[in-house]
Amino acid sequence: MMTGAAAPRLVDIAQSAGVSVATASRALSGRQGVSTAVAERVKEIAESLGYIGNVHARSLAGGTSSSVGLVVHEVADPYFSEIASGVMRVAGRRGLSVQMCHSGRDPQIELRQLRTLIANRVGVIVVAGSGYLDAEAERSIHRELTRFTQAGGRVVAIGRHQHATDAVLPANTDGAQAVTRHLLALGHRRVAVVTGSLGLTTVADRLTGVHRALAEAGIPREEVPVVVAPFTRDGGKTATLEVLREHPGSTAVLALNDDMAIGALSVLRSRSLRVPDDMSVTGFDDVPVAADLSPSLTTVRLPMQQMGEKALELALRPAAKRPRRVVMPATLVERDSSGPPRRS
Amino acid sequence: MMTGAAAPRLVDIAQSAGVSVATASRALSGRQGVSTAVAERVKEIAESLGYIGNVHARSLAGGTSSSVGLVVHEVADPYFSEIASGVMRVAGRRGLSVQMCHSGRDPQIELRQLRTLIANRVGVIVVAGSGYLDAEAERSIHRELTRFTQAGGRVVAIGRHQHATDAVLPANTDGAQAVTRHLLALGHRRVAVVTGSLGLTTVADRLTGVHRALAEAGIPREEVPVVVAPFTRDGGKTATLEVLREHPGSTAVLALNDDMAIGALSVLRSRSLRVPDDMSVTGFDDVPVAADLSPSLTTVRLPMQQMGEKALELALRPAAKRPRRVVMPATLVERDSSGPPRRS
DNA sequence: TTGAAAGCGCTAACAA
DNA sequence: TTGTTAGCGCTTTCAA
């Protein structure tokens, strides 16, 4: 793709400075073993010639990598863009490049992307986003990741836990339990859960939290419908429409992410149903806009940027004997979209 | 960073297959000059050994690059994450890797990131986000970019036009003119503009559109205050507070991006001012959530994902003699946050 | 159709 | 402190 014309190389710098490439290399990478004077001159010349070292050559010769791979489901999704932002902040500080790719929530694509990252010889891979309950898919991914770590690479997962890698885990179950308790405490009994694919581990974990809270309250889980649709705003709309149609007595929509909750709010508004008077709505994640919605969204806050930062920091530390897991707190944020159920 | 243990190399594959590395290379890259039988066997062996080619070696030997650099101000900003999503979609289709970095709206950092991308020998660079009115800063950036293109690299800018590179340009001026006209047509005369730094070319362009519409209506631009704050939600809050304090007679807040408009809505709500009855609010960009706010936000739609796609597609085509500019339409989207001014 | 060998630009022993 | 040199893993002439 790139023609590669006359960019100055290390030899050129060395020649200009009247030293060997070895000395030039040492001088530019700030290693010791060069007199200050020479180092000084080499750097000046490099600067004036606009020299920029070739990372490929360096990586090939040194066997080192200065880039990190980041796999997200979809960067336009605020959950992932927040995480990505955290990863990039840490990478920026350490002078690392970030190679990002989309998995599109598809294990096949994820596998391909992983292979690309490995081909690019990234030193670490951060995999963000839910895993898949499809055992076969997970196995292939796991195999690739294992090979990578055995070759000296570091892997950290965010929000998935079935691999034997280090992981940053949001307290999905606790968070879901907290928000469910919140609705129950307000007096809701006819809650409808609105969620993305049950094949995502994130969903499974959050659903576990919901069921725990129901169990505490002695409510049989069969009484709480679970409506599945894509894990997006549009999915939230579809699902909410279904709730309204199939479960007309519901007094609260408990969405398993904010996107779906936003879709729910939008449908309710268009139906002229007041939130929370006619229907309470809760989300999960606390994306930045949740606080600015009207009504502001009751949700579960996940420190997404910190999760990204933490993940890369973890990856940059050498591997421990046993996989490290860092659990990030999920905290209920009570806002205006939830309230007591209407009297019926 | 990466220790690099026993990942199979091309020689290993060649050896296993009983052919030379040259043949193995040809077979794996699908070039012709190898008998189908041999090619077949080599591929099988590579597959079974889990061979993943080393991009660094390939790039070094072949002088080619299969990665693209993407510079955004901040990926957690929906404007940029939408663009990034578009870029990544096209990259994914073409089997290219994307190296993304933050400029943080700081020309120094942007320059450094650019150099990192060049060091990584990306074939193309997509620079998203406003340029800087600081001439000195732009010059350094321009110099680096020029050197890159001269060395055969391709550069496409999104939303900035001072470089002699190909560019994807949203119709900022037209869009701003349209939204300003809209407010004027509703009867507003006391409009307050709320914007990010005047040092950003995006802001300059949008302001030009505002001024054009004012001129059309015969309103002296001095009558319309321009309040500057960071180009973020918080900036929108700060600026709106200032509007309320310093320009109490205003009947409309014309924000130059959606983020600031969202901040404005939030402040107005907390002051119990009704939108649009007491105050109209308009945004710019049409980020996904704009339609779901309450009231839904009147704004100017920019096809952000398409801008990202278009930019990379443009970059992947060979350079033309003269820089190409693709203008993307900015369309007014009238929603519920704007209405006639209250009678005073 | 295949193979041998010369690099790509750099780092890292090893010598001097 | 400096230089020489052997690779890193691959692609690509050039011969066979």
XYZ file of C-alpha atoms (C1' of nucleotides) in Angstrom:
720
model
C 0.000 0.000 0.000
C 2.803 2.329 0.909
C 5.433 2.961 -1.707
C 8.174 3.840 0.728
C 10.342 6.541 -0.750
C 13.257 8.285 0.833
C 12.602 8.281 4.533
C 15.925 8.570 6.342
C 17.129 5.385 7.994
C 19.354 4.744 10.917
C 22.363 4.252 8.617
C 21.763 7.670 7.162
C 21.839 9.238 10.582
C 24.922 7.255 11.522
C 26.691 8.298 8.371
C 25.814 11.944 8.804
C 27.074 11.820 12.332
C 30.174 9.870 11.383
C 29.440 7.020 13.760
C 28.395 3.400 13.406
C 24.795 2.311 13.360
C 25.304 0.671 16.708
C 26.312 3.932 18.280
C 23.527 5.758 16.571
C 21.063 3.167 17.789
C 22.320 3.447 21.322
C 22.277 7.208 21.230
C 18.733 7.442 19.934
C 17.262 4.905 22.262
C 18.913 6.673 25.173
C 20.838 3.662 26.296
C 24.163 4.140 27.999
C 27.508 3.348 26.542
C 27.721 6.472 24.450
C 29.513 9.656 25.337
C 27.163 12.504 25.992
C 28.701 14.558 23.244
C 28.188 11.925 20.583
C 24.701 11.120 21.789
C 23.867 14.773 21.640
C 25.089 15.159 18.081
C 23.352 12.047 16.839
C 20.072 13.192 18.292
C 20.406 16.601 16.742
C 21.106 15.162 13.338
C 18.247 12.732 13.612
C 15.969 15.570 14.556
C 17.092 17.789 11.727
C 16.703 15.013 9.210
C 13.267 14.196 10.546
C 14.276 10.654 11.364
C 11.520 8.375 12.616
C 12.591 4.857 13.493
C 10.961 1.899 11.836
C 8.973 0.048 14.418
C 8.824 -3.079 12.279
C 12.551 -3.337 12.044
C 12.967 -2.615 15.711
C 10.389 -5.140 16.687
C 11.879 -7.751 14.424
C 15.399 -7.211 15.645
C 14.653 -6.672 19.277
C 11.801 -9.115 19.604
C 9.886 -6.471 21.452
C 6.528 -4.939 20.891
C 5.237 -1.532 21.750
C 1.676 -2.014 20.776
C -1.391 -3.323 22.455
C -4.406 -4.900 20.851
C -7.888 -3.946 21.941
C -10.934 -5.938 20.939
C -14.331 -4.348 21.490
C -17.716 -5.391 20.262
C -18.475 -2.005 18.723
C -16.738 1.266 19.475
C -19.800 3.373 18.727
C -21.382 1.768 21.765
C -20.637 4.116 24.683
C -19.845 1.225 26.981
C -16.953 0.295 24.758
C -15.878 3.756 23.794
C -15.518 4.567 27.473
C -13.411 1.483 28.028
C -11.381 2.252 24.932
C -10.789 5.739 26.180
C -9.356 4.367 29.407
C -7.105 1.959 27.564
C -5.879 4.680 25.244
C -5.148 7.045 28.082
C -2.823 4.560 29.742
C -1.294 3.592 26.416
C -0.665 7.238 25.606
C 1.139 7.739 28.888
C 3.385 4.754 28.265
C 4.079 5.515 24.635
C 2.266 2.443 23.393
C 0.195 2.215 20.248
C -3.279 0.763 20.370
C -4.621 -1.457 17.644
C -8.330 -1.613 17.957
C -10.766 -3.950 16.292
C -14.436 -4.830 16.339
C -15.736 -8.259 17.101
C -19.309 -7.278 16.314
C -20.395 -9.713 19.029
C -19.540 -12.519 16.624
C -17.131 -15.201 17.842
C -15.911 -15.967 14.320
C -14.976 -12.381 13.700
C -13.456 -12.112 17.128
C -11.245 -15.059 16.390
C -10.105 -13.534 13.139
C -9.359 -10.238 14.792
C -7.375 -11.974 17.482
C -5.261 -13.648 14.853
C -4.648 -10.356 13.153
C -3.469 -8.845 16.402
C -1.154 -11.755 16.974
C 0.188 -11.442 13.453
C 0.910 -7.847 14.288
C 2.893 -9.057 17.240
C 1.176 -6.914 19.788
C 2.625 -7.485 23.216
C -0.658 -7.459 25.039
C -4.269 -7.983 24.134
C -7.193 -6.484 25.976
C -10.458 -8.195 25.160
C -13.425 -6.122 26.184
C -16.998 -7.229 26.174
C -19.005 -10.185 27.063
C -17.899 -13.679 26.213
C -20.038 -16.230 24.448
C -21.934 -19.057 25.979
C -21.265 -21.041 22.793
C -18.709 -23.505 24.132
C -17.205 -24.324 20.762
C -16.623 -20.679 19.951
C -15.104 -19.998 23.302
C -12.799 -22.954 22.904
C -11.290 -21.682 19.672
C -10.798 -18.263 21.152
C -9.307 -19.733 24.238
C -6.896 -21.841 22.234
C -5.620 -18.849 20.319
C -5.228 -16.819 23.466
C -3.370 -19.603 25.208
C -0.929 -19.955 22.398
C -0.401 -16.235 22.541
C 0.327 -16.196 26.248
C 2.619 -19.157 25.913
C 4.591 -17.187 23.384
C 5.025 -14.506 26.013
C 2.020 -12.331 25.265
C -0.235 -10.944 27.958
C -3.991 -11.101 27.840
C -6.501 -9.313 30.002
C -10.231 -9.699 29.595
C -12.787 -7.135 30.632
C -16.129 -8.463 31.687
C -15.664 -12.103 30.855
C -14.346 -14.788 33.061
C -14.328 -18.144 31.384
C -10.747 -17.885 30.196
C -7.835 -18.537 32.456
C -6.550 -15.039 31.840
C -6.279 -12.019 34.038
C -9.541 -10.201 34.089
C -11.231 -7.003 35.101
C -14.710 -7.924 36.147
C -17.560 -5.589 36.830
C -19.744 -6.815 39.646
C -22.565 -7.581 37.251
C -24.415 -9.917 39.535
C -24.255 -7.627 42.550
C -25.294 -4.660 40.484
C -28.284 -6.436 39.025
C -29.256 -7.666 42.430
C -29.076 -4.119 43.788
C -31.221 -2.589 41.105
C -33.774 -5.374 41.375
C -33.951 -4.907 45.126
C -34.424 -1.221 44.533
C -37.499 -1.840 42.380
C -38.883 -4.374 44.783
C -38.330 -2.002 47.685
C -40.320 0.619 45.833
C -43.169 -1.847 45.816
C -42.951 -3.261 42.307
C -44.032 -6.845 41.840
C -44.729 -6.937 38.127
C -41.299 -6.270 36.752
C -40.318 -7.090 33.167
C -36.696 -7.717 32.338
C -35.501 -6.471 28.980
C -32.179 -7.811 27.817
C -29.758 -8.616 25.019
C -28.935 -12.122 23.886
C -28.939 -14.767 26.591
C -25.831 -16.124 24.896
C -23.720 -13.348 26.378
C -22.107 -14.058 29.718
C -22.738 -10.516 30.833
C -26.420 -11.128 30.423
C -26.214 -14.421 32.247
C -24.441 -12.770 35.175
C -26.854 -9.889 35.408
C -29.803 -12.200 35.175
C -28.383 -14.182 38.063
C -28.414 -11.022 40.141
C -32.012 -10.347 39.237
C -32.994 -13.858 40.195
C -31.184 -13.656 43.482
C -33.060 -10.547 44.456
C -36.324 -12.175 43.420
C -35.513 -15.215 45.482
C -34.797 -13.057 48.520
C -38.193 -11.507 48.127
C -39.824 -14.852 47.655
C -40.966 -14.088 44.152
C -40.920 -17.066 41.768
C -38.783 -16.185 38.787
C -41.484 -17.374 36.430
C -43.490 -14.333 37.392
C -40.890 -12.046 35.893
C -40.852 -12.153 32.104
C -37.520 -11.844 30.354
C -37.812 -10.252 26.931
C -34.843 -10.698 24.640
C -33.851 -8.351 21.809
C -30.613 -6.880 20.505
C -28.507 -5.179 23.181
C -29.129 -1.787 21.600
C -31.436 1.173 21.745
C -33.573 -0.278 19.003
C -33.609 -3.592 20.777
C -34.882 -1.754 23.828
C -37.708 -0.312 21.815
C -38.703 -3.635 20.355
C -38.560 -5.337 23.697
C -40.532 -2.641 25.466
C -43.212 -2.801 22.821
C -43.391 -6.504 23.494
C -43.648 -5.915 27.232
C -46.512 -3.512 26.696
C -48.262 -6.004 24.438
C -47.614 -9.309 26.147
C -47.284 -8.269 29.772
C -49.670 -5.330 30.103
C -49.722 -5.380 33.887
C -46.017 -4.566 34.238
C -45.101 -1.602 36.384
C -41.369 -1.545 35.759
C -38.980 -2.246 32.918
C -35.649 -3.479 34.206
C -33.266 -3.162 31.285
C -29.936 -4.938 31.447
C -28.094 -2.080 29.848
C -28.597 1.638 29.455
C -28.988 1.489 25.723
C -32.038 -0.673 26.016
C -33.363 1.499 28.824
C -33.044 4.550 26.607
C -35.009 2.754 23.936
C -37.623 1.899 26.542
C -37.947 5.518 27.639
C -38.393 6.535 24.074
C -41.189 4.038 23.444
C -42.958 4.966 26.661
C -42.797 8.629 25.803
C -44.267 8.036 22.380
C -47.074 6.109 24.031
C -47.586 8.985 26.449
C -46.831 6.802 29.397
C -45.230 8.782 32.194
C -42.012 7.621 33.792
C -41.923 6.783 36.623
C -45.598 7.410 37.366
C -46.998 4.906 34.913
C -43.870 2.809 34.510
C -40.478 2.741 36.143
C -37.415 2.139 34.016
C -33.920 1.185 35.097
C -30.736 0.664 33.148
C -27.276 -0.735 33.649
C -23.794 0.705 32.994
C -24.431 4.392 33.629
C -23.227 5.668 30.299
C -22.493 9.396 30.422
C -25.806 10.444 28.989
C -27.872 8.536 31.555
C -27.750 11.430 33.983
C -28.874 13.880 31.328
C -31.926 12.044 30.126
C -35.295 13.208 31.174
C -36.259 11.663 33.414
C -32.684 10.959 34.444
C -32.067 7.250 34.445
C -31.838 5.082 37.524
C -29.083 2.645 36.699
C -26.069 0.740 37.912
C -22.790 2.537 37.556
C -19.810 0.716 36.176
C -16.531 2.652 36.183
C -15.925 1.982 32.518
C -12.957 4.214 31.884
C -11.250 2.888 34.980
C -11.954 -0.627 33.819
C -10.078 0.154 30.623
C -7.190 1.733 32.484
C -7.016 -1.049 34.994
C -7.048 -3.672 32.278
C -4.058 -2.256 30.469
C -2.159 -1.638 33.668
C -2.759 -5.226 34.619
C -1.610 -6.397 31.220
C 1.566 -4.390 31.499
C 2.518 -6.118 34.704
C 4.131 -9.537 34.350
C 1.825 -12.513 34.573
C 1.219 -14.013 37.987
C 1.177 -17.756 38.582
C -2.555 -17.721 38.939
C -4.825 -15.471 36.901
C -5.560 -12.186 38.601
C -9.108 -10.932 38.820
C -9.879 -7.378 39.640
C -13.492 -6.819 40.525
C -14.834 -3.365 39.841
C -17.739 -2.201 41.970
C -21.189 -1.792 40.490
C -23.124 0.843 42.354
C -26.788 1.622 42.169
C -27.494 5.187 41.097
C -31.014 6.209 41.997
C -32.356 8.890 39.735
C -35.762 9.953 38.490
C -36.830 7.124 36.225
C -37.839 4.856 39.067
C -40.535 5.362 41.626
C -43.352 3.547 43.360
C -45.767 1.689 41.100
C -49.066 3.335 40.321
C -52.024 2.103 42.270
C -53.989 -0.173 40.052
C 7.501 -6.437 26.320
C 6.828 -9.680 24.552
C 9.226 -12.490 25.207
C 8.574 -14.280 21.980
C 8.779 -18.021 22.544
C 8.093 -20.810 20.125
C 5.600 -19.476 17.622
C 6.009 -21.384 14.367
C 7.724 -19.444 11.603
C 7.617 -19.704 7.896
C 10.746 -21.875 7.879
C 9.044 -24.319 10.162
C 6.132 -24.606 7.806
C 8.448 -24.939 4.809
C 10.445 -27.632 6.543
C 7.367 -29.582 7.554
C 6.109 -29.409 4.017
C 9.453 -30.264 2.549
C 9.631 -27.143 0.417
C 11.681 -23.972 0.451
C 10.608 -20.860 2.299
C 10.099 -19.164 -1.032
C 7.558 -21.741 -2.082
C 5.900 -21.660 1.294
C 5.661 -17.913 1.126
C 4.127 -18.032 -2.306
C 1.703 -20.728 -1.320
C 0.476 -18.940 1.771
C 0.063 -15.581 0.173
C -1.900 -17.201 -2.611
C 0.385 -16.014 -5.341
C 0.790 -18.116 -8.423
C 3.866 -20.024 -9.411
C 3.135 -22.937 -7.117
C 1.446 -26.153 -8.101
C -1.966 -26.494 -6.614
C -0.997 -29.687 -4.839
C 1.956 -28.112 -3.076
C 0.035 -24.974 -2.224
C -2.685 -27.111 -0.760
C -0.314 -29.054 1.442
C 1.531 -26.009 2.666
C -1.710 -24.348 3.671
C -2.872 -27.408 5.524
C 0.334 -27.689 7.447
C 0.328 -24.007 8.285
C -3.212 -24.333 9.549
C -2.491 -27.376 11.633
C 0.546 -25.764 13.180
C -1.386 -22.627 13.917
C 0.954 -20.535 11.869
C 0.356 -16.784 11.962
C 2.689 -14.731 9.801
C 4.746 -11.983 11.327
C 3.492 -8.683 10.039
C 6.683 -6.901 11.019
C 8.832 -9.191 8.973
C 6.455 -9.046 6.090
C 6.256 -5.302 6.170
C 10.011 -5.006 6.427
C 10.676 -7.353 3.574
C 7.861 -6.327 1.321
C 7.816 -2.649 2.132
C 4.084 -2.849 2.447
C 1.721 -1.900 5.190
C -1.639 -3.272 6.108
C -2.504 -0.875 8.817
C -4.143 2.469 8.983
C -3.673 5.145 11.597
C -6.633 6.995 13.032
C -6.259 10.144 15.078
C -9.266 11.334 17.040
C -9.542 13.950 19.718
C -11.183 11.616 22.192
C -12.888 8.345 21.451
C -15.312 8.601 24.352
C -16.843 11.550 22.521
C -19.690 10.120 20.441
C -18.789 12.278 17.470
C -15.468 10.517 17.252
C -16.600 7.085 18.238
C -19.118 7.193 15.405
C -16.413 8.197 12.968
C -14.101 5.560 14.358
C -16.795 2.972 13.938
C -17.103 3.851 10.264
C -13.369 3.659 9.751
C -13.167 0.328 11.513
C -15.995 -1.129 9.515
C -14.220 -0.425 6.235
C -10.899 -1.559 7.647
C -12.455 -4.781 8.820
C -13.829 -5.498 5.379
C -10.440 -4.945 3.787
C -8.470 -6.872 6.348
C -6.632 -3.812 7.598
C -5.648 -3.086 11.171
C -6.486 0.229 12.739
C -4.115 2.015 15.062
C -6.037 4.596 16.943
C -4.740 7.445 19.066
C -5.999 10.453 20.956
C -4.862 13.960 20.245
C -6.787 15.366 23.190
C -7.352 18.501 21.093
C -3.708 19.378 21.753
C -1.513 20.048 18.708
C 1.650 18.944 20.517
C 0.151 15.592 21.368
C -1.290 15.269 17.904
C 2.139 15.760 16.432
C 3.610 13.123 18.665
C 0.868 10.665 17.790
C 1.387 11.302 14.124
C 5.064 10.477 14.480
C 4.224 7.291 16.288
C 1.922 6.258 13.467
C 4.606 6.984 10.927
C 7.117 5.015 12.950
C 4.662 2.164 12.813
C 4.702 2.480 9.054
C 0.996 2.717 8.647
C 0.079 3.067 4.998
C -2.623 5.635 5.515
C -3.540 8.119 8.196
C -7.020 9.393 8.860
C -7.048 12.531 10.973
C -10.433 13.217 12.448
C -11.472 16.314 14.255
C -11.068 19.982 13.992
C -7.764 21.554 13.095
C -6.140 24.334 15.061
C -6.149 27.988 14.260
C -2.684 28.189 15.820
C -0.611 28.626 12.662
C 2.625 27.400 14.158
C 1.042 24.202 15.408
C -0.638 23.537 12.085
C 2.637 24.089 10.298
C 4.477 21.394 12.241
C 1.632 18.988 11.689
C 1.495 19.842 8.051
C 5.224 19.318 7.644
C 5.036 15.854 9.153
C 2.079 14.920 7.028
C 3.755 16.170 3.878
C 6.833 14.122 4.519
C 4.604 11.146 5.047
C 2.758 11.577 1.781
C 6.002 12.148 -0.052
C 7.187 8.831 1.260
C 4.122 7.275 -0.327
C 1.686 7.460 2.547
C -1.889 8.601 2.146
C -3.567 11.115 4.380
C -7.222 11.994 4.647
C -8.557 14.582 7.035
C -12.074 14.654 8.389
C -13.483 18.044 9.201
C -10.421 20.147 8.633
C -9.337 21.798 5.495
C -6.175 23.752 5.920
C -3.905 20.955 4.787
C -3.372 20.127 1.179
C -4.628 16.602 1.791
C -7.732 14.816 0.708
C -10.536 15.637 3.048
C -14.024 14.682 4.078
C -15.751 17.868 5.068
C -19.070 18.170 6.806
C -21.010 21.187 5.599
C -20.492 22.971 8.902
C -21.238 26.407 7.634
C -24.398 25.409 5.815
C -25.612 23.430 8.770
C -25.072 26.272 11.186
C -26.765 28.645 8.825
C -29.755 26.318 8.594
C -30.222 25.922 12.302
C -29.829 29.638 12.871
C -32.418 30.360 10.205
C -34.685 27.864 11.905
C -34.519 29.747 15.186
C -34.979 33.076 13.494
C -37.949 31.748 11.569
C -39.519 30.677 14.826
C -39.332 34.261 15.891
C -36.240 34.272 18.088
C -34.202 37.456 18.148
C -32.271 37.046 21.364
C -30.225 33.995 20.606
C -27.104 33.051 22.560
C -24.429 30.941 20.927
C -22.676 28.444 23.120
C -19.493 26.974 21.731
C -16.138 25.294 22.251
C -12.822 27.003 21.736
C -12.730 29.574 18.966
C -9.322 28.148 18.094
C -10.946 25.141 16.450
C -11.663 25.447 12.759
C -14.923 23.567 13.193
C -16.090 26.300 15.496
C -14.931 29.001 13.123
C -16.851 27.389 10.265
C -20.027 26.931 12.220
C -19.861 30.459 13.541
C -19.573 31.680 9.992
C -22.838 29.939 9.199
C -24.507 31.556 12.187
C -23.300 34.964 11.111
C -24.484 34.476 7.578
C -27.973 33.687 8.741
C -27.921 36.698 11.011
C -26.787 38.905 8.167
C -29.602 37.608 5.984
C -32.047 38.616 8.674
C -30.394 41.963 9.109
C -29.391 41.264 12.692
C -26.054 42.792 13.716
C -23.810 40.042 14.987
C -22.979 42.057 18.094
C -26.476 41.390 19.318
C -25.799 37.702 19.533
C -23.484 36.799 22.389
C -21.009 33.970 21.874
C -20.166 32.170 25.065
C -17.073 29.971 24.984
C -16.432 26.942 27.181
C -15.024 23.453 26.664
C -16.671 21.548 23.814
C -18.224 19.094 26.269
C -21.346 18.485 28.262
C -19.835 20.239 31.260
C -18.767 23.093 29.061
C -22.362 23.351 27.930
C -23.493 23.619 31.512
C -20.973 26.298 32.352
C -21.788 28.277 29.259
C -25.526 28.041 29.761
C -25.175 29.222 33.317
C -23.289 32.179 31.950
C -25.987 32.853 29.378
C -28.615 32.847 32.102
C -26.549 35.204 34.217
C -25.112 37.593 31.666
C -27.766 37.526 28.953
C -31.006 37.043 30.842
C -33.252 38.066 27.986
C -32.158 35.179 25.738
C -34.880 32.992 24.329
C -32.697 30.382 22.619
C -29.406 28.633 23.226
C -27.734 27.693 19.957
C -25.051 25.197 20.898
C -22.386 24.363 18.354
C -22.356 20.695 19.249
C -24.791 18.250 20.799
C -22.687 17.660 23.862
C -22.949 21.265 24.855
C -26.654 21.257 24.041
C -27.167 18.302 26.345
C -25.381 20.203 29.071
C -27.651 23.159 28.384
C -30.792 21.027 28.667
C -29.565 19.675 31.939
C -28.957 23.117 33.425
C -32.308 24.405 32.220
C -34.080 21.440 33.712
C -32.392 21.959 37.057
C -33.513 25.575 36.946
C -37.030 24.431 36.146
C -37.002 26.277 32.869
C -39.129 24.501 30.292
C -37.756 23.666 26.870
C -38.846 24.953 24.429
C -41.484 27.048 26.187
C -39.097 29.139 28.243
C -36.005 28.542 26.178
C -35.254 26.804 22.909
C -32.105 24.730 22.596
C -30.414 23.441 19.464
C -27.380 21.258 18.978
C -25.079 20.178 16.187
C -23.912 16.712 15.035
C -26.971 14.621 15.850
C -25.268 12.097 18.047
C -27.376 8.963 18.477
C -28.827 9.977 21.780
C -30.116 13.338 20.527
C -33.336 11.781 19.325
C -33.925 10.091 22.652
C -33.493 13.069 24.901
C -36.533 14.664 26.374
C -37.315 16.978 24.810
C -35.722 15.433 21.761
C -33.031 17.710 20.431
C -33.339 19.885 17.376
C -29.940 19.666 15.779
C -27.939 19.388 12.589
C -27.284 15.889 11.391
C -23.829 14.929 10.243
C -23.489 11.420 8.827
C -20.592 10.591 11.116
C -20.207 6.900 10.429
C -20.333 7.548 6.724
C -17.740 10.236 7.119
C -15.444 7.674 8.677
C -16.145 5.128 5.965
C -15.731 7.658 3.214
C -12.469 8.876 4.658
C -10.857 5.475 4.668
C -12.192 4.606 1.247
C -10.720 7.804 -0.058
C -7.416 7.045 1.596
C -7.333 3.619 0.045
C -7.596 5.051 -3.434
C -4.409 6.376 -4.980
C -3.751 10.065 -4.569
C -5.091 12.388 -7.216
C -3.064 15.256 -8.619
C -5.120 17.745 -6.689
C -6.484 17.078 -3.221
C -9.964 15.625 -3.259
C -12.635 17.078 -1.031
C -15.785 15.217 -0.290
C -18.436 17.370 1.281
C -20.931 15.589 3.460
C -24.352 17.158 3.834
C -25.446 18.707 7.099
C -29.182 18.541 7.483
C -31.376 20.303 9.954
C -33.364 17.920 12.121
C -36.284 19.671 13.754
C -37.354 18.043 16.976
C -38.960 19.153 20.199
C -36.327 21.320 21.827
C -37.039 24.308 19.655
C -40.208 26.330 19.404
C -41.431 29.890 19.253
C -40.083 32.215 21.949
C -42.313 32.943 24.915
C -44.145 36.237 24.840
C -42.358 38.621 27.121
C 7.266 -24.939 -10.766
C 10.842 -24.621 -7.375
C 15.005 -23.047 -4.659
C 19.041 -20.111 -3.189
C 20.200 -15.997 -1.579
C 20.058 -11.106 -1.019
C 18.157 -7.864 1.505
C 14.236 -4.851 4.418
C 16.067 -1.493 8.993
C 17.112 -2.372 13.198
C 19.126 -4.483 17.870
C 22.397 -6.910 20.482
C 26.097 -9.750 21.248
C 30.918 -9.657 20.852
C 35.353 -7.365 19.801
C 38.381 -3.796 19.811
C 33.231 4.229 24.479
C 32.800 2.611 19.867
C 32.493 -0.594 15.826
C 31.599 -5.178 13.466
C 28.517 -8.436 12.509
C 25.047 -11.781 12.894
C 20.562 -12.273 12.829
C 14.995 -11.089 13.526
C 11.126 -13.552 9.709
C 9.752 -12.529 5.662
C 9.471 -11.237 0.308
C 11.480 -11.204 -3.988
C 14.683 -11.290 -7.642
C 17.397 -14.472 -10.179
C 18.724 -19.166 -11.458
C 17.854 -23.732 -12.077
